[in-house]
Coordinates of C-alpha atoms and ligand atoms in Angstrom, one line a residue:
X1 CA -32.2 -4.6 -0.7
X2 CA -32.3 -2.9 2.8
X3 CA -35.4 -0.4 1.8
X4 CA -36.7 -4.1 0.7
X5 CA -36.7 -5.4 4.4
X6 CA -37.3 -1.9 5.8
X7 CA -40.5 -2.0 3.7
X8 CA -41.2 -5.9 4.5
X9 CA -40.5 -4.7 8.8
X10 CA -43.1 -2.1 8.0
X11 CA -45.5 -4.4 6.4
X12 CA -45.0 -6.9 9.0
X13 CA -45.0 -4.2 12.0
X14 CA -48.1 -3.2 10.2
X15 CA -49.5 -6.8 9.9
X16 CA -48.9 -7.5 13.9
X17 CA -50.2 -4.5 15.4
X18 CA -53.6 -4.6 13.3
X19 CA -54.0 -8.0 14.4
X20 CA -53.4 -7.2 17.9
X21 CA -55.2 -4.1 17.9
X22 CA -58.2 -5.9 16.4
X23 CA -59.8 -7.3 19.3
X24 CA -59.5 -6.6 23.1
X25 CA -60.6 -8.2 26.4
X26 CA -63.7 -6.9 27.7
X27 CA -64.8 -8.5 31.1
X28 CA -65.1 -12.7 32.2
X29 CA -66.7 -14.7 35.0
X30 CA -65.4 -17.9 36.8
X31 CA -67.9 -19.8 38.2
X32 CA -67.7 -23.4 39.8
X33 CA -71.1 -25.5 39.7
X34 CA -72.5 -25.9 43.0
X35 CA -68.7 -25.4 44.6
X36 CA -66.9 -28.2 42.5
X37 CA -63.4 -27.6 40.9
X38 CA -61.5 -29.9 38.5
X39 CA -58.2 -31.4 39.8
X40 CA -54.9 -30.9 37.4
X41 CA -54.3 -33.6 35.1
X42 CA -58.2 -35.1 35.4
X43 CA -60.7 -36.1 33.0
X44 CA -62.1 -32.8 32.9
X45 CA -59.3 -30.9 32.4
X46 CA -58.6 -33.1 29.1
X47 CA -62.1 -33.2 28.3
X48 CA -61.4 -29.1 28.3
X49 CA -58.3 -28.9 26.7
X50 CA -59.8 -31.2 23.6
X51 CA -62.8 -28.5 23.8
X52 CA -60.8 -25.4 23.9
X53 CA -59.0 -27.0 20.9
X54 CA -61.9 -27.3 19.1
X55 CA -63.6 -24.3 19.1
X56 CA -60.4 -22.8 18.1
X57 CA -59.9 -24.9 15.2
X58 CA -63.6 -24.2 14.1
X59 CA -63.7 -20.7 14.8
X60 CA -61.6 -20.3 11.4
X61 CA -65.2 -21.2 9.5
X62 CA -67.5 -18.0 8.6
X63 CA -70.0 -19.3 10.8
X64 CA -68.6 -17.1 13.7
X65 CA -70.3 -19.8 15.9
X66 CA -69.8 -23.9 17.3
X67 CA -70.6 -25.0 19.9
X68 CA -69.9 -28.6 20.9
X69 CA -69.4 -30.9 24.1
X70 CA -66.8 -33.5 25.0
X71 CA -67.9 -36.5 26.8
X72 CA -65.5 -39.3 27.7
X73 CA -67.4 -40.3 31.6
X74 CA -70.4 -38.6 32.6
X75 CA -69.3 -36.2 35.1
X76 CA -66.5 -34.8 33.3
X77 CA -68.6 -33.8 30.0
X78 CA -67.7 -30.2 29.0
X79 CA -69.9 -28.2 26.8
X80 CA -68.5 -25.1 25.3
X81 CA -69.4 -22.4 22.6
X82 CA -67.6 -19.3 20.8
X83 CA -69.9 -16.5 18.9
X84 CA -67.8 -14.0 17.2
X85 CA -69.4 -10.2 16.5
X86 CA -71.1 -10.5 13.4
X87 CA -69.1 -7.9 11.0
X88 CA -65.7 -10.2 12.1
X89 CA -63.6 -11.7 9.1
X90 CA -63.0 -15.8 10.0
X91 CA -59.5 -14.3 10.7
X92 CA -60.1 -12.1 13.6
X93 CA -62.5 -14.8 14.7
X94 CA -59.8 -17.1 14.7
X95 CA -57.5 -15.3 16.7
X96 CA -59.6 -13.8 19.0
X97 CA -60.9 -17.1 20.0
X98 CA -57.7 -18.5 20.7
X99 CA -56.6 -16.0 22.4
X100 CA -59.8 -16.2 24.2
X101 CA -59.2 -20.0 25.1
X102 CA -55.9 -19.2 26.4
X103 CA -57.0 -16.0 28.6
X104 CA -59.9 -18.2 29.9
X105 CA -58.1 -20.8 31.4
X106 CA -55.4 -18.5 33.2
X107 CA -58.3 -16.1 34.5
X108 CA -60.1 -19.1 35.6
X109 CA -57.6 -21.7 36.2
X110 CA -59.8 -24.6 38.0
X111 CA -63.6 -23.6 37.7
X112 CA -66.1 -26.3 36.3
X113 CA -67.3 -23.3 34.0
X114 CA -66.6 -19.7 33.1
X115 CA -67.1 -17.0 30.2
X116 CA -65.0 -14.9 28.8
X117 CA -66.2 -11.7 26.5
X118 CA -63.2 -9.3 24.0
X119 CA -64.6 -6.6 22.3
X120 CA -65.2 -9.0 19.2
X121 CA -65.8 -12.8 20.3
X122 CA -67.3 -14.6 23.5
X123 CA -66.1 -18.3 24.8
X124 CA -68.0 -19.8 27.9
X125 CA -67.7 -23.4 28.7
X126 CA -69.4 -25.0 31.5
X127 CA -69.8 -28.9 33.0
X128 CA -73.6 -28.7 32.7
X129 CA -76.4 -27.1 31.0
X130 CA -75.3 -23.8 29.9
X131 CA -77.5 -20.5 31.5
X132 CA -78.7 -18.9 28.3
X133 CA -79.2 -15.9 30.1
X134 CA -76.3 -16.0 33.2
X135 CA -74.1 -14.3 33.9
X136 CA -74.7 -10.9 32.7
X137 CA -72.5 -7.7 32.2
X138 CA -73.6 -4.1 32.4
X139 CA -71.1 -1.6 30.8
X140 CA -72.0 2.0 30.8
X141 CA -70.0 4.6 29.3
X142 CA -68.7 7.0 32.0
X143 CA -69.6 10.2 29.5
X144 CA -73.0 11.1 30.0
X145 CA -75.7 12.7 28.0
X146 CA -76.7 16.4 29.2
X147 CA -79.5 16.9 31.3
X148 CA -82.0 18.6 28.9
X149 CA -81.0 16.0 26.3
X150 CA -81.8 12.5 28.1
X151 CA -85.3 12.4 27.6
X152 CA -85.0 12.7 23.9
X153 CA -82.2 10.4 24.4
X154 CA -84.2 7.8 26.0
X155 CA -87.0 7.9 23.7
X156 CA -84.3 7.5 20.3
X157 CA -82.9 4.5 22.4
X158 CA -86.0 2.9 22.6
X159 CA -87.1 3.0 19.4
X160 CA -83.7 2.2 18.4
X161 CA -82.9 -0.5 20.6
X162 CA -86.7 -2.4 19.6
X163 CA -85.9 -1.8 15.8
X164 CA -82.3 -3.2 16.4
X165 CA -83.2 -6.1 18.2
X166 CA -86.3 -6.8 16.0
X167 CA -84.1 -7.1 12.9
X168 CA -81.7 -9.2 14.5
X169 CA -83.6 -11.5 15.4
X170 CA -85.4 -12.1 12.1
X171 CA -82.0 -12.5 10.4
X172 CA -82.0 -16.4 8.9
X173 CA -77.3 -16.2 9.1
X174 CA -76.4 -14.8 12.2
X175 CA -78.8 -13.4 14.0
X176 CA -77.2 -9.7 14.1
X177 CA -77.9 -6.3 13.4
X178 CA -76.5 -2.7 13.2
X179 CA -78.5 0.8 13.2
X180 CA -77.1 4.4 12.6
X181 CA -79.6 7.2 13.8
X182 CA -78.2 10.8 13.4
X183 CA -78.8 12.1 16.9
X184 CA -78.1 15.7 15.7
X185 CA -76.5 17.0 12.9
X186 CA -73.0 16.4 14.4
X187 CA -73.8 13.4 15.8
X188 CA -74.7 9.9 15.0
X189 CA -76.0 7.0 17.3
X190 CA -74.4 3.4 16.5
X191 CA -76.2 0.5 18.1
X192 CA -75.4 -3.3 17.7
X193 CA -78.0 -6.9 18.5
X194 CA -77.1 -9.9 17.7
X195 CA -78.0 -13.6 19.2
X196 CA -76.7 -17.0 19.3
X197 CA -77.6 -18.1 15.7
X198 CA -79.0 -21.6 16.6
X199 CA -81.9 -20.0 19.2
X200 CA -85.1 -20.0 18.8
X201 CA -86.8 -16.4 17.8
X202 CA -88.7 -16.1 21.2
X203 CA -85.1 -17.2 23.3
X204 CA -83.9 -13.8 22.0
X205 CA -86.5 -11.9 21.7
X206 CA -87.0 -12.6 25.8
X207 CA -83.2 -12.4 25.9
X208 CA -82.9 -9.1 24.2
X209 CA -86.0 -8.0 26.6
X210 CA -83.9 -8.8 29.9
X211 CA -80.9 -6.7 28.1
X212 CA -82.8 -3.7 27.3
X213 CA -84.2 -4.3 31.1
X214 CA -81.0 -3.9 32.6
X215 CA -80.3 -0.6 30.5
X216 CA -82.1 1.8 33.5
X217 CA -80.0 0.3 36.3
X218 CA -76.7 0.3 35.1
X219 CA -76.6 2.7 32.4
X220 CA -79.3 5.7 32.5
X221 CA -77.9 8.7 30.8
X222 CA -74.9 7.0 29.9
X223 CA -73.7 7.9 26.3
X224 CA -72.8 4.6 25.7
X225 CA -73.8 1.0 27.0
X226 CA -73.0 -3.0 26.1
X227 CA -75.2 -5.3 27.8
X228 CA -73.5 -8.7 27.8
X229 CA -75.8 -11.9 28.3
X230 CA -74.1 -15.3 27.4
X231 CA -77.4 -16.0 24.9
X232 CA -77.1 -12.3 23.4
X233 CA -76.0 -8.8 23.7
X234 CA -76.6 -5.0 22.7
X235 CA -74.4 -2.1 22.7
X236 CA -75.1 1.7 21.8
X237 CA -72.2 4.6 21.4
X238 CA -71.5 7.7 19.5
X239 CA -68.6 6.2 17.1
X240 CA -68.9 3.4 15.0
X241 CA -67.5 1.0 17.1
X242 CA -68.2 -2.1 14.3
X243 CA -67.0 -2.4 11.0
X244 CA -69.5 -0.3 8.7
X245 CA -68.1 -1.3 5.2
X246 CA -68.7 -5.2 6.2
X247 CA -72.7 -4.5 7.9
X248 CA -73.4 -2.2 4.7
X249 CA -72.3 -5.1 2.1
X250 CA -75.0 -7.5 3.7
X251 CA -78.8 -7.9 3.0
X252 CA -80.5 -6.9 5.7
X253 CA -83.0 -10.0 5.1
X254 CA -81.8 -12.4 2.5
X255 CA -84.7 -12.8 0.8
X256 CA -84.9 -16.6 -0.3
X257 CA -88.0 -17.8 -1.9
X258 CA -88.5 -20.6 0.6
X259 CA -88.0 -18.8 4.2
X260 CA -89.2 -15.5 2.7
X261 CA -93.2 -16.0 4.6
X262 CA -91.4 -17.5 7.6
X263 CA -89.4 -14.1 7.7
X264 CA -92.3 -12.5 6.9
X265 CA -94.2 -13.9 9.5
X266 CA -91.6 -13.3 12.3
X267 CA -91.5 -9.9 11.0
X268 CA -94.7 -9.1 11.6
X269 CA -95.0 -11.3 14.6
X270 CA -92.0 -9.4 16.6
X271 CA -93.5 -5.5 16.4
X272 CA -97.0 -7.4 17.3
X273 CA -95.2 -8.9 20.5
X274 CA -93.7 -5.8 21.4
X275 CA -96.7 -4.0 21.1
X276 CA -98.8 -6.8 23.2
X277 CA -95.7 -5.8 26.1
X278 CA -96.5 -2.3 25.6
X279 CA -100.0 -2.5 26.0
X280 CA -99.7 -4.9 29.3
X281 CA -98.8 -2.3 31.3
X282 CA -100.6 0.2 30.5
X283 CA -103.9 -1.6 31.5
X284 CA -103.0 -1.7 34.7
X285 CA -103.1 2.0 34.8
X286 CA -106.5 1.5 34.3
X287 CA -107.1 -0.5 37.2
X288 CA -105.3 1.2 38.9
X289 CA -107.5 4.1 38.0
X290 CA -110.8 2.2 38.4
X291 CA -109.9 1.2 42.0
X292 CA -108.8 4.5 43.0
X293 CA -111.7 7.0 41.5
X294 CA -109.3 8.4 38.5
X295 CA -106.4 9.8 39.9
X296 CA -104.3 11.8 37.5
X297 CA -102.2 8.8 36.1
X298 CA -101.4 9.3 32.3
X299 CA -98.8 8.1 30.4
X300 CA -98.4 9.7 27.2
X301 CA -96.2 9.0 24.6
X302 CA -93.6 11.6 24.9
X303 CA -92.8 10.3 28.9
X304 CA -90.0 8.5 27.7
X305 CA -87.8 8.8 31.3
X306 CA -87.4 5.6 32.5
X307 CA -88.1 4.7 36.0
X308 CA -90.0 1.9 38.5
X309 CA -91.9 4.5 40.7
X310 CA -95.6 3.4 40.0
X311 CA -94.7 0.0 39.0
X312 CA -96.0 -1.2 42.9
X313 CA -99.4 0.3 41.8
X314 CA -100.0 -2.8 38.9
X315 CA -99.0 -5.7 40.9
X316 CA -101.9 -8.0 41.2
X317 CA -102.0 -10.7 43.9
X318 CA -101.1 -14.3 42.6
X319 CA -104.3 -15.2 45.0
X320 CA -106.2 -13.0 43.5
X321 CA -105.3 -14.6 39.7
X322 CA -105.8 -17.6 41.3
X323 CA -108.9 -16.9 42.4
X324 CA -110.6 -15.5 39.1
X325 CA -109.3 -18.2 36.8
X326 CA -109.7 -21.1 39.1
X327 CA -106.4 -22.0 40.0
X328 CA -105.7 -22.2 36.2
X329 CA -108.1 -24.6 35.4
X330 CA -108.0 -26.4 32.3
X331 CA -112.2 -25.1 31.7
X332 CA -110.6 -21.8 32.1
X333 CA -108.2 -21.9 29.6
X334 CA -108.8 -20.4 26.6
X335 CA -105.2 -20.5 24.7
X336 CA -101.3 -21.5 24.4
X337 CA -99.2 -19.3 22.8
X338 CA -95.2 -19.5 22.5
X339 CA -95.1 -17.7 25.6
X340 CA -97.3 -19.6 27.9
X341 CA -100.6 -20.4 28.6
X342 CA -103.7 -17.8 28.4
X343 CA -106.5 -18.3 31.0
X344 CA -109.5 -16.5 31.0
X345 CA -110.5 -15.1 34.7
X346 CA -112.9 -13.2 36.4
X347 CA -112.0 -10.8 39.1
X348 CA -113.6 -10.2 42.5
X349 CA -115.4 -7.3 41.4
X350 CA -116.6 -8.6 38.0
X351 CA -114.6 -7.5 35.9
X352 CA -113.6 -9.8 33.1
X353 CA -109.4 -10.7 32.2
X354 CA -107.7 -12.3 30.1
X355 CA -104.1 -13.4 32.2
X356 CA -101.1 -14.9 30.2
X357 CA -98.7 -17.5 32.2
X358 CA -95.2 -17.0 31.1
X359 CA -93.6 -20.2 30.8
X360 CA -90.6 -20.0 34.3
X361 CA -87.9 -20.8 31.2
X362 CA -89.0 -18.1 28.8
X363 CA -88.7 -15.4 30.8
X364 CA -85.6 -13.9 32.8
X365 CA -85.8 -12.9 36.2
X366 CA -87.8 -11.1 38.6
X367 CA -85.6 -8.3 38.6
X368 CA -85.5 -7.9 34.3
X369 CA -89.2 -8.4 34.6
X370 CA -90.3 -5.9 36.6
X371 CA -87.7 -3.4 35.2
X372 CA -89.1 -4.9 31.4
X373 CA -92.1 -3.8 33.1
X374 CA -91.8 -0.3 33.7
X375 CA -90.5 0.6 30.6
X376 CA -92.9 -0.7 28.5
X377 CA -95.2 1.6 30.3
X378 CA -93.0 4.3 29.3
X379 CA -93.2 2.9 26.1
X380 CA -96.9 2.4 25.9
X381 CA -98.4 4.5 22.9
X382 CA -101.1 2.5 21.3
X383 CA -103.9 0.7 23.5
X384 CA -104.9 -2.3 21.3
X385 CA -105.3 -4.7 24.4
X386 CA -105.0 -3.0 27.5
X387 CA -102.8 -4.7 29.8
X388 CA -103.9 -4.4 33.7
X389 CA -101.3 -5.3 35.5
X390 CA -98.8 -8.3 36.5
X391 CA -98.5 -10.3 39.1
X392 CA -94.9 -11.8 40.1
X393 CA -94.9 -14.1 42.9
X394 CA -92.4 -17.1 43.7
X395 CA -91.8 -18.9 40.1
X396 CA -95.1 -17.2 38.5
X397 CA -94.6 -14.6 35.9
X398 CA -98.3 -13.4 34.7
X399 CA -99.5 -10.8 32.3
X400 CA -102.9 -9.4 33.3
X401 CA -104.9 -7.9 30.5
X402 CA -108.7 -6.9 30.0
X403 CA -110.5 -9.6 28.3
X404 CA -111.7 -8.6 25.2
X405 CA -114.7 -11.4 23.9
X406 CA -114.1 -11.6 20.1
X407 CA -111.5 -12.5 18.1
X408 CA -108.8 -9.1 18.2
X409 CA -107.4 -10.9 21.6
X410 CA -106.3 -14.1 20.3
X411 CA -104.2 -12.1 17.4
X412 CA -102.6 -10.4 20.4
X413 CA -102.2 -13.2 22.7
X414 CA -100.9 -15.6 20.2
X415 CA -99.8 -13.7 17.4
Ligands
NAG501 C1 -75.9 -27.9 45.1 O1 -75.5 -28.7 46.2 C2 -76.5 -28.8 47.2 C3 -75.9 -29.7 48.4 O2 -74.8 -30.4 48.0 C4 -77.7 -29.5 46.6 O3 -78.7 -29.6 47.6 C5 -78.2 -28.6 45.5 O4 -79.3 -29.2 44.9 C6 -77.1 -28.4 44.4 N1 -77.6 -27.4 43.5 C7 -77.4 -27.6 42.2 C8 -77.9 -26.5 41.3 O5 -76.8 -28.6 41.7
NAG502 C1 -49.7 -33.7 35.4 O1 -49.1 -34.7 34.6 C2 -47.8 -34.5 34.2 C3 -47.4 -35.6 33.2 O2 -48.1 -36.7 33.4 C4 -46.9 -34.4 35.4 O3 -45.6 -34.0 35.0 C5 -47.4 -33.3 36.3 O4 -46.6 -33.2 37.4 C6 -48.9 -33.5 36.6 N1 -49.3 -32.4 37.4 C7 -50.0 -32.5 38.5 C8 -50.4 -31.2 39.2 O5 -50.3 -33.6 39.0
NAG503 C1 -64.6 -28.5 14.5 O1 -64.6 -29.3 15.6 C2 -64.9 -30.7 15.5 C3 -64.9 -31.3 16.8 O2 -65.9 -30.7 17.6 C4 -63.8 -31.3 14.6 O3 -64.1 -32.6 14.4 C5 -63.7 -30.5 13.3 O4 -62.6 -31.0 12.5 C6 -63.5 -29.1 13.5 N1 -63.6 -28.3 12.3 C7 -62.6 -27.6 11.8 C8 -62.7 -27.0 10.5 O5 -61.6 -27.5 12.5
NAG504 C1 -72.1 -37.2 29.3 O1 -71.9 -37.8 28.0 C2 -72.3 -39.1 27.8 C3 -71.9 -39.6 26.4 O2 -72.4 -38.7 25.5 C4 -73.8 -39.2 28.1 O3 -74.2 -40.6 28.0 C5 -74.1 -38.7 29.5 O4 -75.5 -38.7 29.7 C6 -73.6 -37.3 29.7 N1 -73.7 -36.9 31.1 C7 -74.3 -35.8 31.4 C8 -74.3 -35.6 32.9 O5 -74.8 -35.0 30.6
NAG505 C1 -58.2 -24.6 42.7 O1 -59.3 -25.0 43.5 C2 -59.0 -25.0 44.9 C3 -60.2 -25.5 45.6 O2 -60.5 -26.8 45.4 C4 -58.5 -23.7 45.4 O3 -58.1 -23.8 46.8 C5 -57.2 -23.4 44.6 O4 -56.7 -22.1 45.0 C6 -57.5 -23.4 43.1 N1 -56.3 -23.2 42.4 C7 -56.0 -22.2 41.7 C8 -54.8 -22.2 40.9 O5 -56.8 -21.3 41.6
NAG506 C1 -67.5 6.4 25.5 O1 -68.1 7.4 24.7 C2 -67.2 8.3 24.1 C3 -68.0 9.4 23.4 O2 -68.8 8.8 22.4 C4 -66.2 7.6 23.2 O3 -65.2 8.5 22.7 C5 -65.5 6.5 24.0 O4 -64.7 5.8 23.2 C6 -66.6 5.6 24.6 N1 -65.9 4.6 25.5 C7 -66.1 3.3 25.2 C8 -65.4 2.4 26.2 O5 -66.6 2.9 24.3

């Protein structure tokens, strides 16, 4: 009888700590919008309470995702969201979202919106339109990789990180992902993707772009990163820091008759995007080159360090863009893709471009751009539209790239 209860103490000691052990806090933000706070005992803080709730409640489904807003009067609507990590059981979910909702409101006791990210789930809720892409959270791992490693390093990561974040985001479920690369014969790379399953695939794929952006700044050399964005995140260590039994068991792409050329399409569409951001920079290499008699500027595929120096050098002036395409005429136009608008232009000294227009709301920053920039010139392998520069000034994000008369360029430019 006593070994009976001893045993069931065990089991339950067992039980607890597992639980407990299975998720842990990671980082969180408070925000207010525009400097506004919510009183005790208002509308809002009821509208928040019913939210919080909610999620809770729903994050018990396999879904691993709600999201959901509470609107009794307009200005106290709340709007709030969980994603759980794609390899976690309902269970896990369940409780890491609660104790999620509870954290967040005694980190951020009065704020109008905040996020909160464990190891396995995210919460964020927020009184207006939620940021897909702010705040952000750079973790690097404090070990580092050695010296006469990190260019192999950077050039496995980027291969990695673009095949991760490719097959995430072509996933119909959850859009999540797992990769294993043995880095030598000891040791084994682990890298995670996975976005908000309800986005559309050019959301991620520009959210997983600003991500991998932010990798140089925060994390060069680093043996280990997590790049939290509210819409998505990536993460890269040495251990297997997701459950590998649960990512093995799935399909990579579930291959249903109906969605299969869909999946198919965005398959093929994503490398062909990638490459398109590859070749954008190194084009302006050659203008670069063409304005300056050939200097010595090559970049080869095995310069895999990543840095900005030289990223000045393929800046083009918006007046210049301006200029050769006619302020963007409509005559000028030759295209819209998902991404924006594509003029053809005419520069000063005759030479013919192509220039795309990111859309201001599918693209991240000026910062994530430029750094997006200079490494998919380190990237650049394959010239199959050489990209001339780009030109970044106030809201404008453009893509310069030498025109190319028949067809090949519209493949590129819209897929
Ligand atoms: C914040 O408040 C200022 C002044 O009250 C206003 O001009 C500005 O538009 C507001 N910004 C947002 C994002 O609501
Ligand atoms: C909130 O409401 C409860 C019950 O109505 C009351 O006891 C409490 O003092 C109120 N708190 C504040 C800060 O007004
Ligand atoms: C999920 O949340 C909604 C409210 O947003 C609620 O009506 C529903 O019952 C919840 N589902 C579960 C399974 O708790
Ligand atoms: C708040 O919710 C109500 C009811 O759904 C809606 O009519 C109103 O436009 C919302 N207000 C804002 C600011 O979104
Ligand atoms: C709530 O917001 C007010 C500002 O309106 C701030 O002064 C106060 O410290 C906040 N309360 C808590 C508990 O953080
Ligand atoms: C950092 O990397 C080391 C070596 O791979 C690992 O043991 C450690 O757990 C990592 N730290 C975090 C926070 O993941």
């Amino acid at each position: 009888m006593s070994i009976f209860i001893f045993l069931s103490l065990l089991g339950f000691l067992r039980f607890t700590s597992e639980a407990a052990s299975a998720f842990s806090f990671t980082s969180h933000s408070c925000s207010t919008s525009n400097g506004t706070y919510f009183e005790p005992n208002s509308t809002f803080q009821a509208n928040l309470n019913v939210l919080l709730s909610s999620l809770t409640s729903n994050a018990s489904l396999p879904d691993g995702y709600y999201r959901t807003t509470v609107s009794a009067s307009s200005p106290s609507n709340v709007t709030g969201l969980f994603l759980c990590r794609g390899d976690t059981t309902p269970a896990v979910c369940q409780s890491c979202v609660a104790a999620a909702s509870m954290e967040i409101t005694r980190r951020c006791p009065n704020q109008t919106e905040s996020i909160i990210w464990y190891n396995v789930c995210m919460l964020r809720y927020s009184n207006r339109d939620l940021n897909p892409l702010v705040p952000y959270v750079p973790l690097g791992n404090i070990s580092t990789i050695a010296i006469s490693e990190r260019d192999r390093f950077d050039a496995v990561l980027v291969n990695m990180l673009n095949d991760v974040t490719g097959k995430a985001n072509t996933q119909t479920g959850k859009k999540f992902a797992t990769a294993e690369v043995d880095f030598t014969s000891s040791e084994t790379l682990y890298f995670l993707a996975q976005c908000i399953p309800d986005s559309s695939n050019s959301i991620c794929y520009s959210c997983f772009r600003s991500a991998i952006g932010f990798l140089p700044d925060c994390c060069s050399g680093s043996k280990g990163a997590t790049i939290l964005v509210p819409l998505c995140n990536i993460r890269y260590e040495f251990y297997p820091f997701y459950n590998r039994a649960v990512v093995s068991s799935e399909p990579l792409v579930p291959p249903t008759s109906g969605s299969r050329n869909i999946l198919l399409l965005v398959a093929t569409l994503v490398p062909v995007l990638v490459a398109l951001a590859l070749l954008v920079v190194g084009c302006c290499f050659l203008r670069k080159r063409a304005s300056k008699k050939y200097n010595t500027y090559t970049f080869t595929e095995d310069s895999t360090g990543i840095d900005l120096s030289g990223i000045e050098s393929l800046k083009f002036e918006l007046a210049a863009i301006e200029a050769a395409t006619k302020k963007f005429s409509d005559e000028n136009k030759i295209g819209q893709g998902g991404y924006g608008a594509v003029y053809k232009g005419i520069l000063a000294n005759g030479q013919e471009i192509a220039v795309k227009r990111l859309l201001a709301t599918s693209l991240q920053g000026a910062l994530e751009f430029t750094n997006e920039a200079a490494l998919m010139v380190k990237l650049q392998h394959r010239n199959l539209v050489r990209l001339l520069g780009f030109c970044l000034e106030g809201q404008e994000k453009i893509l310069v790239y030498e025109y190319i008369p028949n067809k090949s360029l519209d493949k590129f430019l819209f897929g």
